Tab-separated table of C-alpha atoms in Angstrom:
chain	number	residue	atom	x	y	z
A	155	MET	CA	97.269	92.082	131.583
A	156	ILE	CA	99.627	89.125	132.189
A	157	ILE	CA	99.114	89.380	135.942
A	158	SER	CA	95.344	89.523	135.441
A	159	ASN	CA	95.432	86.409	133.254
A	160	LEU	CA	97.556	84.529	135.765
A	161	SER	CA	95.287	85.492	138.632
A	162	SER	CA	92.216	84.210	136.831
A	163	TYR	CA	93.970	80.994	135.734
A	164	ASN	CA	92.371	77.847	137.126
A	165	PRO	CA	95.280	75.466	137.753
A	166	GLY	CA	95.119	71.832	136.804
A	167	PRO	CA	95.256	68.970	139.283
A	168	PHE	CA	97.882	68.780	142.013
A	169	ILE	CA	99.877	65.673	142.855
A	170	LEU	CA	100.181	64.617	146.509
A	171	MET	CA	103.441	62.720	146.986
A	172	GLY	CA	102.722	61.150	150.360
A	173	ILE	CA	105.607	61.152	152.834
A	174	PRO	CA	108.818	62.240	151.047
A	175	GLY	CA	111.756	59.938	151.748
A	176	LEU	CA	109.529	57.051	152.815
A	177	GLU	CA	107.876	56.230	149.497
A	178	GLN	CA	109.155	52.644	149.575
A	179	PHE	CA	107.422	52.115	152.932
A	180	HIS	CA	104.055	53.645	151.960
A	181	GLU	CA	102.233	50.314	151.813
A	182	TRP	CA	103.398	49.413	155.324
A	183	ILE	CA	102.767	52.889	156.735
A	184	GLY	CA	99.185	52.681	155.467
A	185	ILE	CA	98.391	49.671	157.683
A	186	PRO	CA	98.689	51.397	161.105
A	187	PHE	CA	97.067	54.522	159.677
A	188	CYS	CA	94.086	52.462	158.529
A	189	ILE	CA	93.804	50.685	161.902
A	190	ILE	CA	93.956	53.962	163.840
A	191	TYR	CA	91.391	55.518	161.482
A	192	ILE	CA	88.985	52.594	162.014
A	193	VAL	CA	89.439	52.966	165.791
A	194	ALA	CA	88.672	56.698	165.474
A	195	ILE	CA	85.518	56.062	163.410
A	196	MET	CA	84.214	53.320	165.699
A	197	GLY	CA	85.085	55.118	168.945
A	198	ASN	CA	83.512	58.426	167.979
A	199	CYS	CA	80.421	56.780	166.471
A	200	ILE	CA	79.866	54.729	169.654
A	201	LEU	CA	80.298	57.902	171.706
A	202	LEU	CA	77.749	59.771	169.577
A	203	TYR	CA	75.327	56.846	169.750
A	204	LEU	CA	75.516	56.622	173.550
A	205	ILE	CA	75.070	60.363	174.019
A	206	ALA	CA	72.090	60.351	171.646
A	207	VAL	CA	70.180	57.417	173.167
A	208	GLU	CA	71.025	57.720	176.882
A	209	ARG	CA	68.949	60.402	178.585
A	210	SER	CA	71.357	60.503	181.537
A	211	LEU	CA	74.023	61.822	179.139
A	212	HIS	CA	71.858	64.707	177.907
A	213	GLU	CA	73.952	67.280	179.789
A	214	PRO	CA	75.982	70.266	178.559
A	215	MET	CA	79.311	68.475	179.037
A	216	PHE	CA	78.231	65.569	176.848
A	217	PHE	CA	76.717	67.880	174.235
A	218	PHE	CA	80.124	69.530	173.813
A	219	LEU	CA	81.723	66.080	173.820
A	220	SER	CA	79.429	65.025	170.960
A	221	MET	CA	80.498	68.158	169.061
A	222	LEU	CA	84.134	67.182	169.632
A	223	ALA	CA	83.424	63.659	168.335
A	224	MET	CA	81.738	64.979	165.172
A	225	THR	CA	84.573	67.432	164.544
A	226	ASP	CA	87.148	64.663	164.999
A	227	LEU	CA	85.272	62.554	162.456
A	228	ILE	CA	85.431	65.445	159.977
A	229	LEU	CA	89.142	66.012	160.687
A	230	SER	CA	90.190	62.407	160.119
A	231	THR	CA	87.768	61.634	157.251
A	232	THR	CA	88.856	64.739	155.354
A	233	THR	CA	92.426	63.491	155.126
A	234	VAL	CA	92.962	59.806	155.984
A	235	PRO	CA	91.030	58.134	153.095
A	236	LYS	CA	92.998	60.204	150.566
A	237	SER	CA	96.249	59.413	152.393
A	238	LEU	CA	95.469	55.681	152.237
A	239	SER	CA	94.733	55.928	148.503
A	240	ILE	CA	98.203	57.480	148.090
A	241	PHE	CA	99.907	54.849	150.256
A	242	TRP	CA	98.216	51.814	148.676
A	243	LEU	CA	97.099	52.855	145.196
A	244	GLY	CA	99.503	55.666	144.316
A	245	ALA	CA	96.437	57.841	143.622
A	246	GLY	CA	97.989	61.178	144.507
A	247	GLU	CA	96.131	63.354	141.990
A	248	ILE	CA	93.659	65.867	143.401
A	249	THR	CA	91.825	68.673	141.608
A	250	PHE	CA	92.279	72.288	142.632
A	251	PRO	CA	88.662	72.581	143.946
A	252	GLY	CA	89.138	69.247	145.738
A	253	CYS	CA	92.362	70.517	147.263
A	254	LEU	CA	90.657	73.716	148.465
A	255	THR	CA	87.763	71.707	149.923
A	256	GLN	CA	90.101	69.364	151.787
A	257	MET	CA	92.148	72.309	153.068
A	258	PHE	CA	89.058	74.161	154.290
A	259	PHE	CA	87.590	71.256	156.253
A	260	LEU	CA	91.009	70.307	157.646
A	261	HIS	CA	91.701	73.771	159.078
A	262	PHE	CA	88.060	74.422	159.980
A	263	SER	CA	87.834	71.250	162.088
A	264	SER	CA	91.186	71.989	163.766
A	265	VAL	CA	90.139	75.512	164.794
A	266	LEU	CA	86.700	74.250	165.833
A	267	ASP	CA	88.317	71.541	167.986
A	268	SER	CA	90.181	74.264	169.864
A	269	ALA	CA	86.983	76.276	170.384
A	270	ILE	CA	85.110	73.200	171.640
A	271	LEU	CA	87.847	72.483	174.182
A	272	MET	CA	87.512	76.082	175.363
A	273	ALA	CA	83.720	75.654	175.706
A	274	MET	CA	84.253	72.430	177.664
A	275	ALA	CA	86.650	74.229	180.013
A	276	PHE	CA	83.961	76.858	180.620
A	277	ASP	CA	81.460	74.072	181.278
A	278	ARG	CA	83.761	72.517	183.904
A	279	TYR	CA	84.392	75.944	185.458
A	280	VAL	CA	80.676	76.585	185.962
A	281	ALA	CA	80.038	73.018	187.190
A	282	ILE	CA	82.764	73.150	189.846
A	283	CYS	CA	82.984	76.832	190.791
A	284	SER	CA	79.248	77.653	190.607
A	285	PRO	CA	77.413	74.310	190.850
A	286	LEU	CA	74.170	75.865	192.124
A	287	ARG	CA	73.948	78.064	189.021
A	288	TYR	CA	74.997	75.353	186.556
A	289	THR	CA	71.546	74.537	185.178
A	290	THR	CA	70.483	78.175	184.992
A	291	THR	CA	73.741	79.320	183.358
A	292	LEU	CA	74.132	76.561	180.774
A	293	THR	CA	70.567	76.312	179.557
A	294	PRO	CA	69.826	74.514	176.238
A	295	LYS	CA	69.386	77.899	174.554
A	296	THR	CA	72.770	79.108	175.837
A	297	ILE	CA	74.490	75.911	174.733
A	298	ILE	CA	73.054	76.247	171.219
A	299	LYS	CA	74.266	79.865	171.075
A	300	ILE	CA	77.764	78.778	172.148
A	301	ALA	CA	77.801	75.968	169.565
A	302	VAL	CA	76.649	78.222	166.730
A	303	GLY	CA	79.045	80.967	167.836
A	304	ILE	CA	82.181	78.822	167.885
A	305	ALA	CA	81.247	77.139	164.579
A	306	PHE	CA	80.668	80.524	162.924
A	307	ARG	CA	83.933	81.863	164.361
A	308	SER	CA	85.856	78.915	162.925
A	309	PHE	CA	84.174	79.354	159.532
A	310	CYS	CA	85.062	83.066	159.393
A	311	ILE	CA	88.681	82.373	160.373
A	312	ILE	CA	89.315	79.720	157.712
A	313	LEU	CA	87.227	80.963	154.766
A	314	PRO	CA	89.753	83.724	153.846
A	315	ASP	CA	92.381	80.996	153.300
A	316	VAL	CA	90.359	79.733	150.342
A	317	PHE	CA	90.224	83.183	148.719
A	318	LEU	CA	93.901	83.815	149.450
A	319	LEU	CA	94.760	80.679	147.469
A	320	THR	CA	92.375	81.297	144.554
A	321	ARG	CA	94.012	84.686	143.888
A	322	LEU	CA	97.449	83.092	143.405
A	323	PRO	CA	98.937	82.122	140.027
A	324	PHE	CA	100.299	78.570	139.838
A	325	CYS	CA	102.800	78.425	137.016
A	326	ARG	CA	105.464	76.142	138.515
A	327	THR	CA	105.312	72.607	139.835
A	328	ARG	CA	102.005	71.249	141.152
A	329	ILE	CA	103.629	68.470	143.179
A	330	ILE	CA	102.781	68.733	146.894
A	331	PRO	CA	105.252	66.897	149.165
A	332	HIS	CA	102.514	65.905	151.607
A	333	THR	CA	99.595	63.508	152.034
A	334	TYR	CA	96.965	66.264	152.094
A	335	CYS	CA	96.428	69.890	151.078
A	336	GLU	CA	97.068	72.549	153.677
A	337	HIS	CA	97.149	76.301	153.206
A	338	ILE	CA	100.847	77.192	153.404
A	339	GLY	CA	101.996	74.052	151.609
A	340	VAL	CA	99.799	74.821	148.593
A	341	ALA	CA	100.632	78.556	148.661
A	342	ARG	CA	104.376	77.792	148.429
A	343	LEU	CA	103.795	76.220	145.005
A	344	SER	CA	102.694	79.585	143.625
A	345	CYS	CA	104.940	81.826	141.546
A	346	GLY	CA	103.224	84.915	143.008
A	347	ASP	CA	103.651	86.865	146.242
A	348	ILE	CA	102.515	84.686	149.167
A	349	SER	CA	103.539	86.990	152.032
A	350	ILE	CA	99.873	87.620	152.936
A	351	ASN	CA	99.206	83.887	152.905
A	352	ILE	CA	102.158	83.176	155.187
A	353	TRP	CA	101.328	85.834	157.752
A	354	PHE	CA	97.576	85.284	157.714
A	355	GLY	CA	97.996	81.504	157.739
A	356	PHE	CA	100.340	81.734	160.718
A	357	CYS	CA	99.248	84.750	162.761
A	358	VAL	CA	95.463	84.342	162.724
A	359	PRO	CA	95.285	80.643	163.711
A	360	PHE	CA	98.104	81.121	166.224
A	361	MET	CA	96.445	84.100	167.888
A	362	ILE	CA	93.054	82.384	167.970
A	363	VAL	CA	94.469	79.152	169.373
A	364	MET	CA	96.562	81.098	171.892
A	365	SER	CA	93.484	82.995	173.066
A	366	ASP	CA	91.687	79.656	173.526
A	367	VAL	CA	94.646	78.266	175.471
A	368	ILE	CA	94.774	81.346	177.734
A	369	LEU	CA	91.037	81.109	178.484
A	370	ILE	CA	91.369	77.367	179.170
A	371	ALA	CA	94.324	78.028	181.478
A	372	VAL	CA	92.368	80.724	183.354
A	373	SER	CA	89.379	78.368	183.700
A	374	TYR	CA	91.493	75.576	185.137
A	375	THR	CA	93.376	77.899	187.456
A	376	LEU	CA	90.054	79.007	188.931
A	377	ILE	CA	88.877	75.381	189.028
A	378	LEU	CA	91.968	74.255	190.950
A	379	CYS	CA	91.585	77.124	193.417
A	380	ALA	CA	87.968	76.115	194.005
A	381	VAL	CA	88.819	72.407	194.281
A	382	PHE	CA	91.512	72.867	196.898
A	383	ARG	CA	89.126	74.943	199.006
A	384	LEU	CA	86.730	72.001	199.258
A	385	PRO	CA	86.678	70.591	202.806
A	386	SER	CA	86.288	66.922	201.850
A	387	ARG	CA	89.099	64.908	200.273
A	388	ASP	CA	86.563	62.744	198.421
A	389	ALA	CA	84.920	65.856	197.000
A	390	ARG	CA	88.310	67.120	195.804
A	391	GLN	CA	89.115	63.804	194.123
A	392	LYS	CA	85.721	63.664	192.457
A	393	ALA	CA	86.059	67.221	191.147
A	394	LEU	CA	89.553	66.559	189.818
A	395	GLY	CA	88.384	63.281	188.297
A	396	THR	CA	85.739	65.024	186.215
A	397	CYS	CA	88.452	67.257	184.733
A	398	GLY	CA	91.109	64.564	184.231
A	399	SER	CA	89.860	63.350	180.839
A	400	HIS	CA	89.489	66.907	179.581
A	401	VAL	CA	93.068	67.803	180.551
A	402	CYS	CA	94.393	64.692	178.752
A	403	VAL	CA	92.514	65.614	175.575
A	404	ILE	CA	93.730	69.223	175.786
A	405	LEU	CA	97.372	68.077	175.980
A	406	MET	CA	96.906	65.604	173.101
A	407	PHE	CA	95.418	68.320	170.910
A	408	TYR	CA	97.531	71.404	171.629
A	409	THR	CA	101.000	69.835	171.850
A	410	PRO	CA	101.125	68.649	168.211
A	411	ALA	CA	99.020	71.610	167.034
A	412	PHE	CA	101.545	74.163	168.291
A	413	PHE	CA	104.416	72.114	166.915
A	414	SER	CA	102.800	72.025	163.471
A	415	ILE	CA	101.988	75.763	163.438
A	416	LEU	CA	105.469	76.796	164.597
A	417	ALA	CA	107.256	74.307	162.344
A	418	HIS	CA	105.574	75.809	159.266
A	419	ARG	CA	106.820	79.272	160.145
A	420	PHE	CA	110.168	78.695	161.853
A	421	GLY	CA	111.063	75.025	161.433
A	422	HIS	CA	113.390	75.354	158.449
A	423	ASN	CA	115.903	72.949	160.020
A	424	ILE	CA	113.302	70.273	160.786
A	425	SER	CA	113.401	67.248	158.498
A	426	ARG	CA	110.534	67.371	155.990
A	427	THR	CA	109.960	63.635	156.460
A	428	PHE	CA	109.638	64.041	160.243
A	429	HIS	CA	107.375	67.083	159.911
A	430	ILE	CA	104.976	65.401	157.488
A	431	MET	CA	104.895	62.151	159.462
A	432	PHE	CA	104.128	64.135	162.632
A	433	ALA	CA	101.422	66.123	160.805
A	434	ASN	CA	99.785	62.860	159.727
A	435	LEU	CA	99.868	61.448	163.248
A	436	TYR	CA	98.222	64.663	164.486
A	437	ILE	CA	95.141	64.090	162.313
A	438	VAL	CA	94.634	60.427	163.267
A	439	ILE	CA	95.825	59.887	166.846
A	440	PRO	CA	93.793	62.549	168.775
A	441	PRO	CA	90.494	61.556	167.044
A	442	ALA	CA	91.220	57.910	167.922
A	443	LEU	CA	92.319	58.532	171.507
A	444	ASN	CA	89.682	61.109	172.522
A	445	PRO	CA	86.765	58.638	172.824
A	446	ILE	CA	89.052	56.111	174.551
A	447	VAL	CA	90.213	58.691	177.108
A	448	TYR	CA	86.651	59.820	177.831
A	449	GLY	CA	85.474	56.213	177.950
A	450	VAL	CA	88.115	55.292	180.532
A	451	LYS	CA	88.108	58.499	182.580
A	452	THR	CA	84.376	59.341	182.601
A	453	LYS	CA	82.419	56.960	184.810
A	454	GLN	CA	79.047	57.627	183.162
A	455	ILE	CA	80.349	56.818	179.677
A	456	ARG	CA	82.390	53.853	180.904
A	457	ASN	CA	79.335	52.285	182.539
A	458	LYS	CA	77.186	52.850	179.443
A	459	VAL	CA	79.807	51.264	177.162
A	460	ILE	CA	80.096	48.220	179.441
A	461	HIS	CA	76.318	47.915	179.558
A	462	LEU	CA	76.046	48.292	175.761
A	463	PHE	CA	78.517	45.506	174.964
A	464	SER	CA	77.436	43.200	177.813
A	465	THR	CA	73.829	43.452	176.579
A	466	LYS	CA	74.867	42.618	173.011
A	467	GLY	CA	76.975	39.738	174.296
A	468	MET	CA	73.981	38.249	176.152
A	469	GLU	CA	71.878	38.468	173.005
């Protein structure tokens, strides 16, 4: 009976502490976070605007890029505004439903980012290895199926996290030493058995992300083999150039993602302050840098951005 009552207990609000050990610097830490967040919002919104209005950018690669931009906006907006309210206003209180909502969209957008990068690798593989079949393979209908499929996959992977948390009794502290709610961090506040939470929260995302990484690696191995068989040096450089921005974004996303996943499970000797600071940088820096990387590395986008701002300047 006691266990049943605890399981059905709806806990009160949680308190997000911010970055433990750096509380006295919160106001200063909030300034670069705010600047990077504004850059992320502006960069991704400009990218979405250009892809929407420019017919020359209505291609599969740019459709996936627009999905990446929207997912990055969700990732950063889910967490950064609350983090800034903690840094500047000391408003660390968050309700249990609010915490679950933030956690869901945080993990959902992270897993979806990985799936989009995998879809973009497939797009580059078809474009370079089978250019004559590109338009017939990646038809609008196929692209929509891929988009719906990877979004549904991400939803199904993360939704169980919500139910795994709602089944737990919270009868100890409700202070979260972090700037946002994430699955394992909230589960560790419970006084119940969280072994399922730990293994599901680690194994499922890790296996899914690893499968995406393997497929991306296979795609780029085949791409490189095809590129180096091209007879013309200019053709090789052009083919590699189209993949350069994608490779940069892949490295920016997966390097901190794997660190964060592994640190939660095995990083007991890692400083909590360092881990949380790194986790915060992970949710703001890739969304800010992705549109910049694509703007610099992708000629079509670069030209459209220059044209957009030069036209406004003339007006």
